[in-house]
Structure formats: structure tokens, C-alpha cells
Amino acid sequence: MGEFSYELPDSLLKLELPECGLTKVRIHAPRLTSTDILRNKLPSLTPSRLPKSLTKLIACGDSISSFGGDLKDLENLEEVYLAKNKLRGYLPITPSDW
């Protein structure tokens, strides 16, 4: 699939895109609270390309090695799942930021 960059309905609350071969993600869905983008081919994740309304982000097994921004920009985020990626060092946010 490559890049996922769509304006989605305001009524959409949950989006699941597992194993779609995504390399870039830009999601515009103002009320989206949960997204599952696991097992894609994302080399990086840019929080500013995700809805600020997100409370749950599942991005396991995506080959993510870096972030193009700060996770604290996702001010409503409560759950983050990033297992089996290529991350090294610290996440661009600390628990005290929450």
C-alpha cells in the first residue's frame, strides 16, 4: 500500500490497518481515539501526522527506528504499544510529561 494519507469521517473512533505494507502514515480523523498500525514497514513515526484525539496507539513490529517529533504532542494519549521495533535509547517523552 505504501502511504496512507486520507481525510476520514469525523464519526470514526477506531482505525485498524495491520499488515498493510505502510511506509508512511498521515491520519486526519478528528475524533479517532484508537489506531492499530502494527506489522507495517514504517521507518519512523511522526506524531503530528496523527490525530491529537488518540488515546491508544498500537504500532508493534513496524520497523520504527525514530520519531519525527514529540509524543507529548498527542496530548490525550494514554496507551502506547511499540514492541518489536528498532528503537534505541529513550522515547521522546517521559512519564512525568503525562
Short mmCIF file of C-alpha atoms in Angstrom, two decimals:
data_model
loop_
_atom_site.label_atom_id
_atom_site.label_comp_id
_atom_site.label_asym_id
_atom_site.label_seq_id
_atom_site.Cartn_x
_atom_site.Cartn_y
_atom_site.Cartn_z
CA MET A 1 0.00 0.00 0.00
CA GLY A 2 2.87 2.44 0.71
CA GLU A 3 1.47 5.66 2.10
CA PHE A 4 -1.81 6.05 3.98
CA SER A 5 -2.86 9.70 3.84
CA TYR A 6 -6.60 10.26 3.99
CA GLU A 7 -9.20 12.55 5.50
CA LEU A 8 -11.58 10.22 7.31
CA PRO A 9 -15.11 10.80 8.65
CA ASP A 10 -15.46 12.76 11.89
CA SER A 11 -17.52 9.86 13.27
CA LEU A 12 -14.60 7.38 13.03
CA LEU A 13 -13.36 6.38 16.50
CA LYS A 14 -11.21 3.31 15.76
CA LEU A 15 -8.98 2.52 12.78
CA GLU A 16 -7.20 -0.78 12.19
CA LEU A 17 -4.54 -1.05 9.47
CA PRO A 18 -2.42 -4.09 10.42
CA GLU A 19 -0.07 -5.66 7.87
CA CYS A 20 -0.86 -3.29 5.00
CA GLY A 21 2.74 -2.63 3.93
CA LEU A 22 2.51 1.01 5.01
CA THR A 23 5.70 3.08 4.86
CA LYS A 24 4.13 6.45 5.80
CA VAL A 25 1.02 7.35 7.76
CA ARG A 26 -0.98 10.58 7.91
CA ILE A 27 -4.38 10.21 9.51
CA HIS A 28 -6.89 13.04 9.64
CA ALA A 29 -9.83 11.87 11.74
CA PRO A 30 -10.66 14.48 14.40
CA ARG A 31 -12.39 12.09 16.84
CA LEU A 32 -10.23 8.99 16.36
CA THR A 33 -9.31 7.51 19.74
CA SER A 34 -7.62 4.23 18.79
CA THR A 35 -5.44 3.13 15.89
CA ASP A 36 -3.72 -0.16 15.17
CA ILE A 37 -0.92 0.14 12.61
CA LEU A 38 1.05 -2.92 13.68
CA ARG A 39 3.30 -5.03 11.44
CA ASN A 40 3.74 -2.46 8.69
CA LYS A 41 7.02 -1.06 7.31
CA LEU A 42 7.18 2.34 8.99
CA PRO A 43 10.80 3.52 9.39
CA SER A 44 9.67 6.43 11.56
CA LEU A 45 6.55 7.73 13.26
CA THR A 46 5.59 11.41 13.19
CA PRO A 47 3.12 12.27 15.98
CA SER A 48 1.98 15.47 14.21
CA ARG A 49 0.62 13.26 11.39
CA LEU A 50 -1.73 11.52 13.84
CA PRO A 51 -4.93 12.90 15.41
CA LYS A 52 -4.49 14.69 18.75
CA SER A 53 -7.62 12.85 19.91
CA LEU A 54 -5.76 9.48 20.03
CA THR A 55 -5.83 7.74 23.39
CA LYS A 56 -4.43 4.39 22.18
CA LEU A 57 -1.67 3.76 19.63
CA ILE A 58 -0.61 0.25 18.62
CA ALA A 59 2.49 0.27 16.41
CA CYS A 60 4.25 -3.02 17.21
CA GLY A 61 6.54 -4.72 14.70
CA ASP A 62 6.70 -1.74 12.35
CA SER A 63 10.50 -1.32 11.99
CA ILE A 64 10.25 2.14 13.62
CA SER A 65 13.74 3.41 14.44
CA SER A 66 12.94 7.08 15.09
CA PHE A 67 10.24 9.62 15.82
CA GLY A 68 9.68 12.72 13.71
CA GLY A 69 8.56 14.78 16.67
CA ASP A 70 7.48 14.53 20.27
CA LEU A 71 4.90 12.05 21.56
CA LYS A 72 3.66 14.62 24.05
CA ASP A 73 2.07 16.40 21.07
CA LEU A 74 -0.52 13.62 21.31
CA GLU A 75 -1.90 15.15 24.48
CA ASN A 76 -4.69 12.59 25.02
CA LEU A 77 -2.51 9.51 24.53
CA GLU A 78 -2.88 7.04 27.42
CA GLU A 79 -1.67 3.74 25.90
CA VAL A 80 1.29 3.21 23.56
CA TYR A 81 2.43 -0.17 22.26
CA LEU A 82 5.77 -0.13 20.42
CA ALA A 83 7.20 -3.64 20.95
CA LYS A 84 9.34 -5.28 18.26
CA ASN A 85 10.55 -2.08 16.59
CA LYS A 86 14.10 -0.86 16.02
CA LEU A 87 14.03 1.88 18.65
CA ARG A 88 17.19 2.63 20.61
CA GLY A 89 17.62 4.92 23.56
CA TYR A 90 14.76 6.86 25.10
CA LEU A 91 11.32 7.70 23.83
CA PRO A 92 10.80 11.39 23.04
CA ILE A 93 8.65 11.76 26.16
CA THR A 94 8.98 10.91 29.82
CA PRO A 95 6.24 9.69 32.16
CA SER A 96 6.46 12.99 34.03
CA ASP A 97 5.25 14.73 30.84
CA TRP A 98 1.95 12.86 31.17
#
